[in-house]
């Protein structure tokens, strides 16, 4: 079922209790952290993998499209708070800090202490120009806001990615305090 269809069905008073189970809608925005598949095509695993392998970091389009990335533990905290609340949703869970793709590529390269070039490639037709959640409802209803900065999240995630890649660049201690800065 599509997210829009689920949101529409959920907003009906007749679907608040689905098969005897209380339900609520959480809209999850871009999330990252350890245990992501390296080959799933998402921006963080792709950029980190390329940087760790000392390959060019490929940015599709002009790099000015934006993303707002939430570290996985912050996402889990938001979902748990939603599950404990009486609010039916939908509520957006994500990080409202908007960053361009080119800035993300530079941050990943710096955090991985990589010499990878950043190269621009063809724009993907389905790639949205902007992704940034409005988390004001999550903040007011759930008392939730993300706590982990993008940079700190990278420092936590990079060692996991590094441990999964054979023959990596010297990046295995990227998560150490002060590394890559």
PDB file of C-alpha atoms in Angstrom:
ATOM      1  CA  UNK A   1       0.000   0.000   0.000  1.00  0.00           C
ATOM      2  CA  UNK A   2       1.392   3.428  -0.890  1.00  0.00           C
ATOM      3  CA  UNK A   3       2.192   5.921   1.840  1.00  0.00           C
ATOM      4  CA  UNK A   4      -0.468   8.317   0.539  1.00  0.00           C
ATOM      5  CA  UNK A   5      -3.092   5.583   0.465  1.00  0.00           C
ATOM      6  CA  UNK A   6      -2.118   4.469   3.972  1.00  0.00           C
ATOM      7  CA  UNK A   7      -2.281   8.074   5.208  1.00  0.00           C
ATOM      8  CA  UNK A   8      -5.702   8.594   3.670  1.00  0.00           C
ATOM      9  CA  UNK A   9      -7.059   5.318   5.062  1.00  0.00           C
ATOM     10  CA  UNK A  10      -5.587   6.048   8.496  1.00  0.00           C
ATOM     11  CA  UNK A  11      -7.187   9.479   8.713  1.00  0.00           C
ATOM     12  CA  UNK A  12     -10.620   7.873   8.525  1.00  0.00           C
ATOM     13  CA  UNK A  13     -12.219   7.279  11.943  1.00  0.00           C
ATOM     14  CA  UNK A  14     -13.138   3.793  10.727  1.00  0.00           C
ATOM     15  CA  UNK A  15      -9.524   2.653  10.473  1.00  0.00           C
ATOM     16  CA  UNK A  16      -8.121   3.790  13.825  1.00  0.00           C
ATOM     17  CA  UNK A  17      -8.282   0.238  15.096  1.00  0.00           C
ATOM     18  CA  UNK A  18      -7.179  -2.154  12.368  1.00  0.00           C
ATOM     19  CA  UNK A  19      -7.920  -5.817  13.095  1.00  0.00           C
ATOM     20  CA  UNK A  20      -7.933  -5.079  16.807  1.00  0.00           C
ATOM     21  CA  UNK A  21      -4.551  -3.335  16.686  1.00  0.00           C
ATOM     22  CA  UNK A  22      -4.137   0.348  17.410  1.00  0.00           C
ATOM     23  CA  UNK A  23      -2.297   1.971  14.539  1.00  0.00           C
ATOM     24  CA  UNK A  24      -0.665   5.294  13.862  1.00  0.00           C
ATOM     25  CA  UNK A  25       1.206   6.757  10.910  1.00  0.00           C
ATOM     26  CA  UNK A  26       4.815   7.857  11.072  1.00  0.00           C
ATOM     27  CA  UNK A  27       6.372   9.361   7.958  1.00  0.00           C
ATOM     28  CA  UNK A  28      10.012   8.325   7.998  1.00  0.00           C
ATOM     29  CA  UNK A  29      12.440  10.583   6.175  1.00  0.00           C
ATOM     30  CA  UNK A  30      16.001   9.756   5.073  1.00  0.00           C
ATOM     31  CA  UNK A  31      17.720   7.730   7.782  1.00  0.00           C
ATOM     32  CA  UNK A  32      21.256   6.356   7.982  1.00  0.00           C
ATOM     33  CA  UNK A  33      23.513   4.363  10.252  1.00  0.00           C
ATOM     34  CA  UNK A  34      25.226   1.006  10.623  1.00  0.00           C
ATOM     35  CA  UNK A  35      23.792  -2.112   8.987  1.00  0.00           C
ATOM     36  CA  UNK A  36      22.679  -0.405   5.787  1.00  0.00           C
ATOM     37  CA  UNK A  37      23.287  -2.439   2.658  1.00  0.00           C
ATOM     38  CA  UNK A  38      26.285  -1.108   0.777  1.00  0.00           C
ATOM     39  CA  UNK A  39      24.635  -1.715  -2.589  1.00  0.00           C
ATOM     40  CA  UNK A  40      21.144  -0.329  -2.021  1.00  0.00           C
ATOM     41  CA  UNK A  41      21.731   2.893  -3.945  1.00  0.00           C
ATOM     42  CA  UNK A  42      21.097   5.273  -1.054  1.00  0.00           C
ATOM     43  CA  UNK A  43      23.375   8.271  -0.743  1.00  0.00           C
ATOM     44  CA  UNK A  44      25.248   7.495   2.496  1.00  0.00           C
ATOM     45  CA  UNK A  45      26.200   3.852   1.791  1.00  0.00           C
ATOM     46  CA  UNK A  46      27.117   4.802  -1.779  1.00  0.00           C
ATOM     47  CA  UNK A  47      29.287   7.789  -0.830  1.00  0.00           C
ATOM     48  CA  UNK A  48      30.945   6.022   2.121  1.00  0.00           C
ATOM     49  CA  UNK A  49      31.677   2.921   0.051  1.00  0.00           C
ATOM     50  CA  UNK A  50      33.189   5.002  -2.751  1.00  0.00           C
ATOM     51  CA  UNK A  51      35.281   7.052  -0.305  1.00  0.00           C
ATOM     52  CA  UNK A  52      36.531   3.977   1.573  1.00  0.00           C
ATOM     53  CA  UNK A  53      37.520   2.313  -1.698  1.00  0.00           C
ATOM     54  CA  UNK A  54      39.263   5.522  -2.867  1.00  0.00           C
ATOM     55  CA  UNK A  55      36.891   5.631  -5.849  1.00  0.00           C
ATOM     56  CA  UNK A  56      35.421   8.846  -7.237  1.00  0.00           C
ATOM     57  CA  UNK A  57      32.352   9.919  -5.267  1.00  0.00           C
ATOM     58  CA  UNK A  58      29.566  10.216  -7.813  1.00  0.00           C
ATOM     59  CA  UNK A  59      27.094  13.060  -7.375  1.00  0.00           C
ATOM     60  CA  UNK A  60      24.170  12.913  -9.777  1.00  0.00           C
ATOM     61  CA  UNK A  61      23.145  16.258 -11.237  1.00  0.00           C
ATOM     62  CA  UNK A  62      24.603  19.554 -10.049  1.00  0.00           C
ATOM     63  CA  UNK A  63      24.794  18.487  -6.382  1.00  0.00           C
ATOM     64  CA  UNK A  64      22.488  21.273  -5.250  1.00  0.00           C
ATOM     65  CA  UNK A  65      19.582  18.943  -4.487  1.00  0.00           C
ATOM     66  CA  UNK A  66      19.146  18.572  -0.731  1.00  0.00           C
ATOM     67  CA  UNK A  67      18.652  15.843   1.824  1.00  0.00           C
ATOM     68  CA  UNK A  68      17.953  15.853   5.535  1.00  0.00           C
ATOM     69  CA  UNK A  69      19.514  12.806   7.153  1.00  0.00           C
ATOM     70  CA  UNK A  70      18.493  11.388  10.517  1.00  0.00           C
ATOM     71  CA  UNK A  71      20.674   8.962  12.457  1.00  0.00           C
ATOM     72  CA  UNK A  72      18.947   5.626  13.065  1.00  0.00           C
ATOM     73  CA  UNK A  73      18.870   5.802  16.889  1.00  0.00           C
ATOM     74  CA  UNK A  74      17.055   9.150  16.688  1.00  0.00           C
ATOM     75  CA  UNK A  75      14.526   7.634  14.286  1.00  0.00           C
ATOM     76  CA  UNK A  76      13.912   4.699  16.638  1.00  0.00           C
ATOM     77  CA  UNK A  77      13.393   7.102  19.546  1.00  0.00           C
ATOM     78  CA  UNK A  78      10.793   9.029  17.519  1.00  0.00           C
ATOM     79  CA  UNK A  79       8.921   5.882  16.485  1.00  0.00           C
ATOM     80  CA  UNK A  80       8.889   4.567  20.074  1.00  0.00           C
ATOM     81  CA  UNK A  81       7.547   7.898  21.336  1.00  0.00           C
ATOM     82  CA  UNK A  82       4.853   7.776  18.666  1.00  0.00           C
ATOM     83  CA  UNK A  83       3.922   4.208  19.652  1.00  0.00           C
ATOM     84  CA  UNK A  84       3.530   5.324  23.273  1.00  0.00           C
ATOM     85  CA  UNK A  85       1.392   8.342  22.344  1.00  0.00           C
ATOM     86  CA  UNK A  86      -2.312   8.510  21.613  1.00  0.00           C
ATOM     87  CA  UNK A  87      -1.769  10.622  18.491  1.00  0.00           C
ATOM     88  CA  UNK A  88      -2.969   8.863  15.313  1.00  0.00           C
ATOM     89  CA  UNK A  89      -0.540  10.677  13.019  1.00  0.00           C
ATOM     90  CA  UNK A  90       0.674  11.214  10.511  1.00  0.00           C
ATOM     91  CA  UNK A  91       3.799  12.626  12.150  1.00  0.00           C
ATOM     92  CA  UNK A  92       7.066  13.283  10.327  1.00  0.00           C
ATOM     93  CA  UNK A  93      10.210  11.762  11.856  1.00  0.00           C
ATOM     94  CA  UNK A  94      13.468  12.978  10.355  1.00  0.00           C
ATOM     95  CA  UNK A  95      16.148  15.602  10.690  1.00  0.00           C
ATOM     96  CA  UNK A  96      15.184  19.125   9.577  1.00  0.00           C
ATOM     97  CA  UNK A  97      18.820  20.107   8.903  1.00  0.00           C
ATOM     98  CA  UNK A  98      18.951  20.416   5.129  1.00  0.00           C
ATOM     99  CA  UNK A  99      22.253  19.814   3.338  1.00  0.00           C
ATOM    100  CA  UNK A 100      23.130  19.764  -0.347  1.00  0.00           C
ATOM    101  CA  UNK A 101      24.299  16.496  -1.884  1.00  0.00           C
ATOM    102  CA  UNK A 102      27.660  18.078  -2.773  1.00  0.00           C
ATOM    103  CA  UNK A 103      28.118  19.061   0.902  1.00  0.00           C
ATOM    104  CA  UNK A 104      27.245  15.491   1.944  1.00  0.00           C
ATOM    105  CA  UNK A 105      29.868  14.147  -0.464  1.00  0.00           C
ATOM    106  CA  UNK A 106      32.517  16.496   0.958  1.00  0.00           C
ATOM    107  CA  UNK A 107      31.610  15.586   4.554  1.00  0.00           C
ATOM    108  CA  UNK A 108      31.803  11.856   3.821  1.00  0.00           C
ATOM    109  CA  UNK A 109      35.138  12.271   2.047  1.00  0.00           C
ATOM    110  CA  UNK A 110      36.548  14.321   4.935  1.00  0.00           C
ATOM    111  CA  UNK A 111      35.254  11.935   7.615  1.00  0.00           C
ATOM    112  CA  UNK A 112      36.727   8.964   5.725  1.00  0.00           C
ATOM    113  CA  UNK A 113      40.038  10.815   5.324  1.00  0.00           C
ATOM    114  CA  UNK A 114      39.791   9.923   1.646  1.00  0.00           C
ATOM    115  CA  UNK A 115      41.465  11.409  -1.417  1.00  0.00           C
ATOM    116  CA  UNK A 116      38.476  10.506  -3.608  1.00  0.00           C
ATOM    117  CA  UNK A 117      37.512  13.037  -6.240  1.00  0.00           C
ATOM    118  CA  UNK A 118      33.921  14.205  -6.302  1.00  0.00           C
ATOM    119  CA  UNK A 119      32.533  13.887  -9.816  1.00  0.00           C
ATOM    120  CA  UNK A 120      29.242  15.087 -11.242  1.00  0.00           C
ATOM    121  CA  UNK A 121      27.217  12.582 -13.231  1.00  0.00           C
ATOM    122  CA  UNK A 122      23.908  12.660 -15.059  1.00  0.00           C
ATOM    123  CA  UNK A 123      20.910  13.727 -13.017  1.00  0.00           C
ATOM    124  CA  UNK A 124      18.514  10.937 -12.059  1.00  0.00           C
ATOM    125  CA  UNK A 125      15.031  11.608 -13.414  1.00  0.00           C
ATOM    126  CA  UNK A 126      13.262  10.470 -10.230  1.00  0.00           C
ATOM    127  CA  UNK A 127      15.583  12.349  -7.867  1.00  0.00           C
ATOM    128  CA  UNK A 128      13.687  15.039  -5.922  1.00  0.00           C
ATOM    129  CA  UNK A 129      15.401  18.415  -5.642  1.00  0.00           C
ATOM    130  CA  UNK A 130      14.524  18.854  -1.985  1.00  0.00           C
ATOM    131  CA  UNK A 131      13.795  16.596   0.974  1.00  0.00           C
ATOM    132  CA  UNK A 132      13.293  18.203   4.341  1.00  0.00           C
ATOM    133  CA  UNK A 133      10.705  17.165   6.918  1.00  0.00           C
ATOM    134  CA  UNK A 134       8.611  19.524   8.992  1.00  0.00           C
ATOM    135  CA  UNK A 135       8.993  17.962  12.451  1.00  0.00           C
ATOM    136  CA  UNK A 136       7.070  20.631  14.360  1.00  0.00           C
ATOM    137  CA  UNK A 137       4.254  18.188  15.181  1.00  0.00           C
ATOM    138  CA  UNK A 138       6.726  15.555  16.433  1.00  0.00           C
ATOM    139  CA  UNK A 139       8.380  18.216  18.536  1.00  0.00           C
ATOM    140  CA  UNK A 140       5.170  19.560  20.062  1.00  0.00           C
ATOM    141  CA  UNK A 141       3.220  16.299  20.461  1.00  0.00           C
ATOM    142  CA  UNK A 142       6.006  13.810  21.179  1.00  0.00           C
ATOM    143  CA  UNK A 143       8.671  16.114  22.609  1.00  0.00           C
ATOM    144  CA  UNK A 144      10.949  14.613  19.948  1.00  0.00           C
ATOM    145  CA  UNK A 145      13.824  16.129  18.035  1.00  0.00           C
ATOM    146  CA  UNK A 146      16.898  14.428  16.598  1.00  0.00           C
ATOM    147  CA  UNK A 147      19.912  14.532  18.914  1.00  0.00           C
ATOM    148  CA  UNK A 148      22.707  13.114  16.739  1.00  0.00           C
ATOM    149  CA  UNK A 149      24.387  15.501  14.326  1.00  0.00           C
ATOM    150  CA  UNK A 150      25.065  14.306  10.800  1.00  0.00           C
ATOM    151  CA  UNK A 151      28.809  14.415  11.469  1.00  0.00           C
ATOM    152  CA  UNK A 152      28.540  12.409  14.696  1.00  0.00           C
ATOM    153  CA  UNK A 153      26.298   9.901  12.931  1.00  0.00           C
ATOM    154  CA  UNK A 154      28.898   9.477  10.189  1.00  0.00           C
ATOM    155  CA  UNK A 155      31.592   8.928  12.814  1.00  0.00           C
ATOM    156  CA  UNK A 156      29.431   6.151  14.303  1.00  0.00           C
ATOM    157  CA  UNK A 157      28.524   4.560  10.950  1.00  0.00           C
ATOM    158  CA  UNK A 158      31.817   4.703   9.023  1.00  0.00           C
ATOM    159  CA  UNK A 159      33.640   2.043  11.082  1.00  0.00           C
ATOM    160  CA  UNK A 160      30.788  -0.384  10.450  1.00  0.00           C
ATOM    161  CA  UNK A 161      30.896   0.265   6.697  1.00  0.00           C
ATOM    162  CA  UNK A 162      34.682   0.040   6.761  1.00  0.00           C
ATOM    163  CA  UNK A 163      34.573  -3.349   8.455  1.00  0.00           C
ATOM    164  CA  UNK A 164      32.383  -4.613   5.591  1.00  0.00           C
ATOM    165  CA  UNK A 165      34.645  -3.462   2.767  1.00  0.00           C
ATOM    166  CA  UNK A 166      37.796  -5.413   1.951  1.00  0.00           C
ATOM    167  CA  UNK A 167      40.835  -3.348   0.987  1.00  0.00           C
ATOM    168  CA  UNK A 168      39.507  -0.053   2.318  1.00  0.00           C
ATOM    169  CA  UNK A 169      41.288   3.262   2.458  1.00  0.00           C
ATOM    170  CA  UNK A 170      42.859   3.973   5.844  1.00  0.00           C
ATOM    171  CA  UNK A 171      39.557   4.813   7.436  1.00  0.00           C
ATOM    172  CA  UNK A 172      39.008   2.142  10.077  1.00  0.00           C
ATOM    173  CA  UNK A 173      39.382   4.606  12.915  1.00  0.00           C
ATOM    174  CA  UNK A 174      37.200   7.321  11.365  1.00  0.00           C
ATOM    175  CA  UNK A 175      34.892   6.974  14.344  1.00  0.00           C
ATOM    176  CA  UNK A 176      37.635   7.933  16.793  1.00  0.00           C
ATOM    177  CA  UNK A 177      37.293  11.361  18.400  1.00  0.00           C
ATOM    178  CA  UNK A 178      38.957  13.975  16.223  1.00  0.00           C
ATOM    179  CA  UNK A 179      39.417  11.637  13.254  1.00  0.00           C
ATOM    180  CA  UNK A 180      38.840  13.139   9.840  1.00  0.00           C
ATOM    181  CA  UNK A 181      38.460  16.671  11.111  1.00  0.00           C
TER     182      UNK A 181
END
